[in-house]
Short mmCIF file of C-alpha atoms in Angstrom, two decimals:
data_model
loop_
_atom_site.label_atom_id
_atom_site.label_comp_id
_atom_site.label_asym_id
_atom_site.label_seq_id
_atom_site.Cartn_x
_atom_site.Cartn_y
_atom_site.Cartn_z
CA ALA B 218 -22.02 9.71 20.16
CA GLN B 219 -21.39 6.84 16.97
CA LYS B 220 -17.35 4.76 17.66
CA VAL B 221 -16.33 1.73 14.82
CA THR B 222 -13.07 0.44 16.32
CA GLN B 223 -11.07 -1.54 14.82
CA ALA B 224 -8.26 -2.87 16.61
CA GLN B 225 -6.31 -4.42 13.98
CA THR B 226 -3.55 -2.07 13.07
CA GLU B 227 -2.45 -4.81 10.09
CA ILE B 228 -2.34 -8.09 9.26
CA SER B 229 0.70 -9.65 7.33
CA VAL B 230 -0.20 -13.53 5.70
CA VAL B 231 0.72 -15.28 3.10
CA GLU B 232 -1.31 -16.03 0.17
CA LYS B 233 -3.71 -18.32 0.15
CA GLU B 234 -3.93 -17.71 4.54
CA ASP B 235 -7.27 -16.40 5.53
CA VAL B 236 -7.91 -13.51 7.68
CA THR B 237 -10.13 -12.19 9.57
CA LEU B 238 -10.52 -8.03 10.40
CA ASP B 239 -12.04 -7.44 13.23
CA CYS B 240 -14.60 -4.72 14.44
CA VAL B 241 -17.28 -3.25 16.63
CA TYR B 242 -19.19 -0.29 16.60
CA GLU B 243 -21.13 1.73 19.40
CA THR B 244 -24.56 3.07 18.59
CA ARG B 245 -27.42 4.68 20.34
CA ASP B 246 -29.71 4.36 17.57
CA THR B 247 -31.89 0.70 17.65
CA THR B 248 -31.33 1.20 13.49
CA TYR B 249 -27.90 1.46 11.47
CA TYR B 250 -25.92 0.31 8.33
CA LEU B 251 -22.66 -0.94 8.46
CA PHE B 252 -20.02 -1.10 5.57
CA TRP B 253 -16.82 -2.14 4.74
CA TYR B 254 -15.04 -0.61 1.85
CA LYS B 255 -11.77 -1.13 0.89
CA GLN B 256 -9.16 1.49 0.12
CA PRO B 257 -5.99 1.05 -2.56
CA PRO B 258 -2.61 2.58 -2.50
CA SER B 259 -4.45 4.20 -5.22
CA GLY B 260 -6.51 5.99 -2.02
CA GLU B 261 -9.86 4.95 -4.78
CA LEU B 262 -12.60 3.74 -1.38
CA VAL B 263 -14.32 0.46 -2.74
CA PHE B 264 -17.97 -0.76 -1.84
CA LEU B 265 -18.23 -3.31 -0.06
CA ILE B 266 -20.77 -4.76 2.14
CA ARG B 267 -23.33 -3.25 3.96
CA ARG B 268 -25.83 -4.45 6.07
CA ASN B 269 -28.63 -3.39 7.93
CA SER B 270 -29.51 -3.62 11.73
CA PHE B 271 -32.80 -5.85 11.68
CA ASP B 272 -30.40 -8.46 9.18
CA GLU B 273 -27.89 -10.60 11.68
CA GLN B 274 -27.45 -12.86 9.13
CA ASN B 275 -23.79 -14.06 7.60
CA GLU B 276 -23.28 -12.86 3.58
CA ILE B 277 -20.27 -14.73 1.62
CA SER B 278 -19.43 -13.03 -1.38
CA GLY B 279 -16.93 -15.17 -3.14
CA ARG B 280 -13.70 -15.35 -1.07
CA TYR B 281 -14.85 -12.51 1.41
CA SER B 282 -17.65 -13.21 4.17
CA TRP B 283 -19.40 -11.63 7.46
CA ASN B 284 -20.30 -12.66 10.99
CA PHE B 285 -22.76 -9.96 11.55
CA GLN B 286 -23.63 -10.16 16.04
CA LYS B 287 -25.37 -7.93 17.48
CA SER B 288 -24.90 -9.01 20.11
CA THR B 289 -21.40 -7.86 20.97
CA SER B 290 -22.04 -4.80 18.08
CA SER B 291 -19.41 -6.88 15.82
CA PHE B 292 -18.65 -7.21 11.79
CA ASN B 293 -15.72 -9.23 11.40
CA PHE B 294 -14.44 -9.08 7.93
CA THR B 295 -13.07 -13.03 6.29
CA ILE B 296 -10.95 -12.98 2.98
CA THR B 297 -10.52 -16.98 2.84
CA ALA B 298 -7.69 -18.09 0.82
CA SER B 299 -6.31 -13.83 0.34
CA GLN B 300 -4.39 -12.96 -2.94
CA VAL B 301 -1.88 -10.63 -3.15
CA VAL B 302 -4.26 -8.34 -4.66
CA ASP B 303 -6.21 -7.91 -1.77
CA SER B 304 -3.63 -5.72 -0.89
CA ALA B 305 -4.93 -2.93 0.98
CA VAL B 306 -6.59 -1.20 4.02
CA TYR B 307 -10.57 -2.28 5.21
CA PHE B 308 -12.34 0.20 7.18
CA CYS B 309 -15.75 -0.77 8.43
CA ALA B 310 -18.62 2.05 9.23
CA LEU B 311 -21.62 2.99 10.53
CA SER B 312 -23.51 5.57 9.59
CA GLU B 313 -25.86 7.66 11.49
CA ALA B 314 -29.14 8.91 11.73
CA ARG B 315 -30.64 5.60 11.10
CA ALA B 316 -30.25 5.80 7.33
CA ALA B 317 -28.14 4.11 4.68
CA GLY B 318 -27.17 6.91 2.72
CA ASN B 319 -26.02 10.14 5.74
CA LYS B 320 -22.66 11.05 7.50
CA LEU B 321 -20.61 7.99 8.48
CA THR B 322 -18.15 6.94 11.03
CA PHE B 323 -15.43 5.54 9.77
CA GLY B 324 -12.92 3.17 11.80
CA GLY B 325 -9.46 3.09 12.03
CA GLY B 326 -8.56 0.60 9.59
CA THR B 327 -6.99 -2.13 9.62
CA ARG B 328 -4.48 -3.02 6.71
CA VAL B 329 -3.94 -6.29 4.98
CA LEU B 330 -0.97 -7.17 3.26
CA VAL B 331 -0.46 -9.84 1.77
CA LYS B 332 2.98 -11.15 0.70
CA PRO B 333 3.41 -14.20 -2.37
CA GLY C 7 -24.02 2.15 -9.81
CA ALA C 8 -23.91 5.92 -9.74
CA VAL C 9 -20.60 7.80 -10.31
CA VAL C 10 -19.57 10.89 -7.93
CA SER C 11 -15.87 11.86 -9.79
CA GLN C 12 -13.38 14.93 -8.44
CA HIS C 13 -11.39 17.54 -9.96
CA PRO C 14 -8.24 18.16 -9.69
CA SER C 15 -7.38 14.47 -8.50
CA ARG C 16 -4.30 16.10 -7.21
CA VAL C 17 -2.96 19.51 -6.76
CA ILE C 18 -0.30 21.11 -5.38
CA CYS C 19 0.24 24.93 -4.15
CA LYS C 20 2.13 27.19 -2.85
CA SER C 21 1.29 28.16 1.16
CA GLY C 22 -1.27 30.53 1.04
CA THR C 23 -2.30 30.56 -2.60
CA SER C 24 -6.44 29.03 -1.76
CA VAL C 25 -7.07 25.86 -4.04
CA LYS C 26 -11.31 24.99 -5.23
CA ILE C 27 -11.88 20.91 -5.59
CA GLU C 28 -14.51 20.19 -6.81
CA CYS C 29 -17.21 16.85 -6.45
CA ARG C 30 -19.35 16.29 -8.98
CA SER C 31 -22.25 13.80 -9.82
CA LEU C 32 -21.99 12.40 -13.08
CA ASP C 33 -26.05 10.55 -13.39
CA PHE C 34 -27.83 11.46 -10.55
CA GLN C 35 -29.12 14.42 -8.41
CA ALA C 36 -27.34 14.63 -4.71
CA THR C 37 -28.91 17.27 -2.04
CA THR C 38 -26.87 15.91 -0.09
CA MET C 39 -22.85 15.87 -0.58
CA PHE C 40 -20.37 14.58 2.66
CA TRP C 41 -16.70 15.91 2.65
CA TYR C 42 -14.48 13.86 4.00
CA ARG C 43 -10.45 14.35 5.23
CA GLN C 44 -8.18 11.83 5.51
CA PHE C 45 -4.17 12.06 6.99
CA PRO C 46 -1.97 9.71 5.82
CA LYS C 47 -1.78 6.33 7.11
CA LYS C 48 -5.31 7.30 8.99
CA SER C 49 -8.86 7.26 8.41
CA LEU C 50 -11.56 8.79 7.46
CA MET C 51 -12.70 12.14 9.08
CA LEU C 52 -16.36 14.17 8.30
CA MET C 53 -15.65 17.02 7.94
CA ALA C 54 -19.37 18.51 6.63
CA THR C 55 -21.30 17.84 4.93
CA SER C 56 -22.53 20.44 2.14
CA ASN C 57 -27.00 21.08 1.37
CA GLU C 58 -28.41 21.98 -2.17
CA GLY C 59 -29.28 26.30 -1.39
CA SER C 60 -28.01 26.47 2.18
CA LYS C 61 -25.10 25.89 4.69
CA ALA C 62 -22.95 23.56 5.48
CA THR C 63 -22.58 21.59 8.15
CA TYR C 64 -19.28 21.63 9.63
CA GLU C 65 -18.52 18.91 12.56
CA GLN C 66 -16.44 19.86 15.74
CA GLY C 67 -13.87 21.80 15.31
CA VAL C 68 -13.09 21.56 11.78
CA GLU C 69 -12.92 26.14 10.97
CA LYS C 70 -15.55 27.31 8.56
CA ASP C 71 -14.20 29.18 7.28
CA LYS C 72 -10.27 27.35 6.57
CA PHE C 73 -13.05 25.38 4.26
CA LEU C 74 -15.67 26.92 2.28
CA ILE C 75 -18.11 24.81 0.62
CA ASN C 76 -20.66 25.43 -1.85
CA HIS C 77 -23.31 23.73 -3.11
CA ALA C 78 -24.84 25.40 -5.81
CA SER C 79 -26.29 22.91 -7.76
CA LEU C 80 -27.51 19.63 -7.33
CA THR C 81 -25.04 18.00 -9.22
CA LEU C 82 -21.54 19.89 -8.30
CA SER C 83 -20.19 20.86 -4.92
CA THR C 84 -17.16 22.31 -3.78
CA LEU C 85 -14.39 23.19 -0.70
CA THR C 86 -12.13 25.89 -1.23
CA VAL C 87 -9.00 25.40 1.20
CA THR C 88 -8.27 29.41 2.06
CA SER C 89 -4.81 30.52 2.19
CA ALA C 90 -3.19 26.69 2.51
CA HIS C 91 -1.25 25.34 4.63
CA PRO C 92 1.39 22.67 5.37
CA GLU C 93 -1.33 21.29 7.48
CA ASP C 94 -3.62 21.58 5.00
CA SER C 95 -2.24 18.97 3.15
CA SER C 96 -3.51 15.81 3.06
CA PHE C 97 -6.22 13.22 1.36
CA TYR C 98 -9.77 14.80 0.63
CA ILE C 99 -12.66 12.62 -0.31
CA CYS C 100 -16.24 13.36 -1.59
CA SER C 101 -19.15 11.86 -1.75
CA ALA C 102 -22.84 12.39 -3.11
CA ARG C 103 -26.31 10.50 -1.50
CA ASP C 104 -28.17 8.99 -3.99
CA PHE C 105 -31.69 9.55 -2.04
CA LEU C 106 -34.61 7.77 -3.90
CA GLU C 107 -38.25 8.26 -1.15
CA ARG C 108 -39.55 6.33 -4.32
CA GLU C 109 -38.22 4.04 -4.03
CA GLY C 110 -36.83 2.82 -0.73
CA THR C 111 -32.93 3.54 -2.39
CA ASP C 112 -30.23 5.92 -0.19
CA THR C 113 -27.03 5.05 -1.47
CA GLN C 114 -24.57 7.19 -1.08
CA TYR C 115 -21.29 6.97 -3.20
CA PHE C 116 -17.35 8.34 -3.08
CA GLY C 117 -15.68 10.05 -5.14
CA PRO C 118 -11.84 8.58 -6.27
CA GLY C 119 -10.08 11.74 -3.66
CA THR C 120 -7.62 14.85 -4.36
CA ARG C 121 -5.24 14.57 -2.70
CA LEU C 122 -3.39 18.31 -1.95
CA THR C 123 0.17 19.00 -1.06
CA VAL C 124 0.64 22.87 -0.10
CA LEU C 125 4.70 23.59 0.68
#
């Protein structure tokens, strides 16, 4: 069975601090896809990134960066110089059956609160 | 990216009534749609996989007679919560799969969610 663990339930930082969200996953598949989503108070899921298991390159997009380490089954997410608008719940997810568009197993989510 | 809509966005109903939630893919055809449920301050849990033209596949522990799913067309799936009770109050999110085999793309797009409150 697939499993995604986000050990941090809530993180509180002051604006401009960096924040790293941990994600550890379990799967028997050799090919899989990992995702990060942001869920602001409105509830709508905002897609942030998708990474397949063969691509271990770290990625940076603006203030966001991701560190994929297959050896430790982790896919961590860092927000650099956090802003109040970054306050949201962030979910890490794993797709099943080796297909990027297939059903997702979500982690428990990490609530990020950025204080001014 | 592609757009998935849900209707209604918010519904309040009395205990014992049935509520229908619609999920539409607006600019693509989706043979597969998924229904997730999210309790307050909790994660999203997959309820069922909705397949166009066939029966839905329910996850373990989800009552199929309670949560009726119909995927009658390539752009519409509906979730009906039958005889709703307060414990059914939740945030229901659908997603639609855009699988283009020829182009080698396979993407899941989420709807904005429906907040159900059962009094």
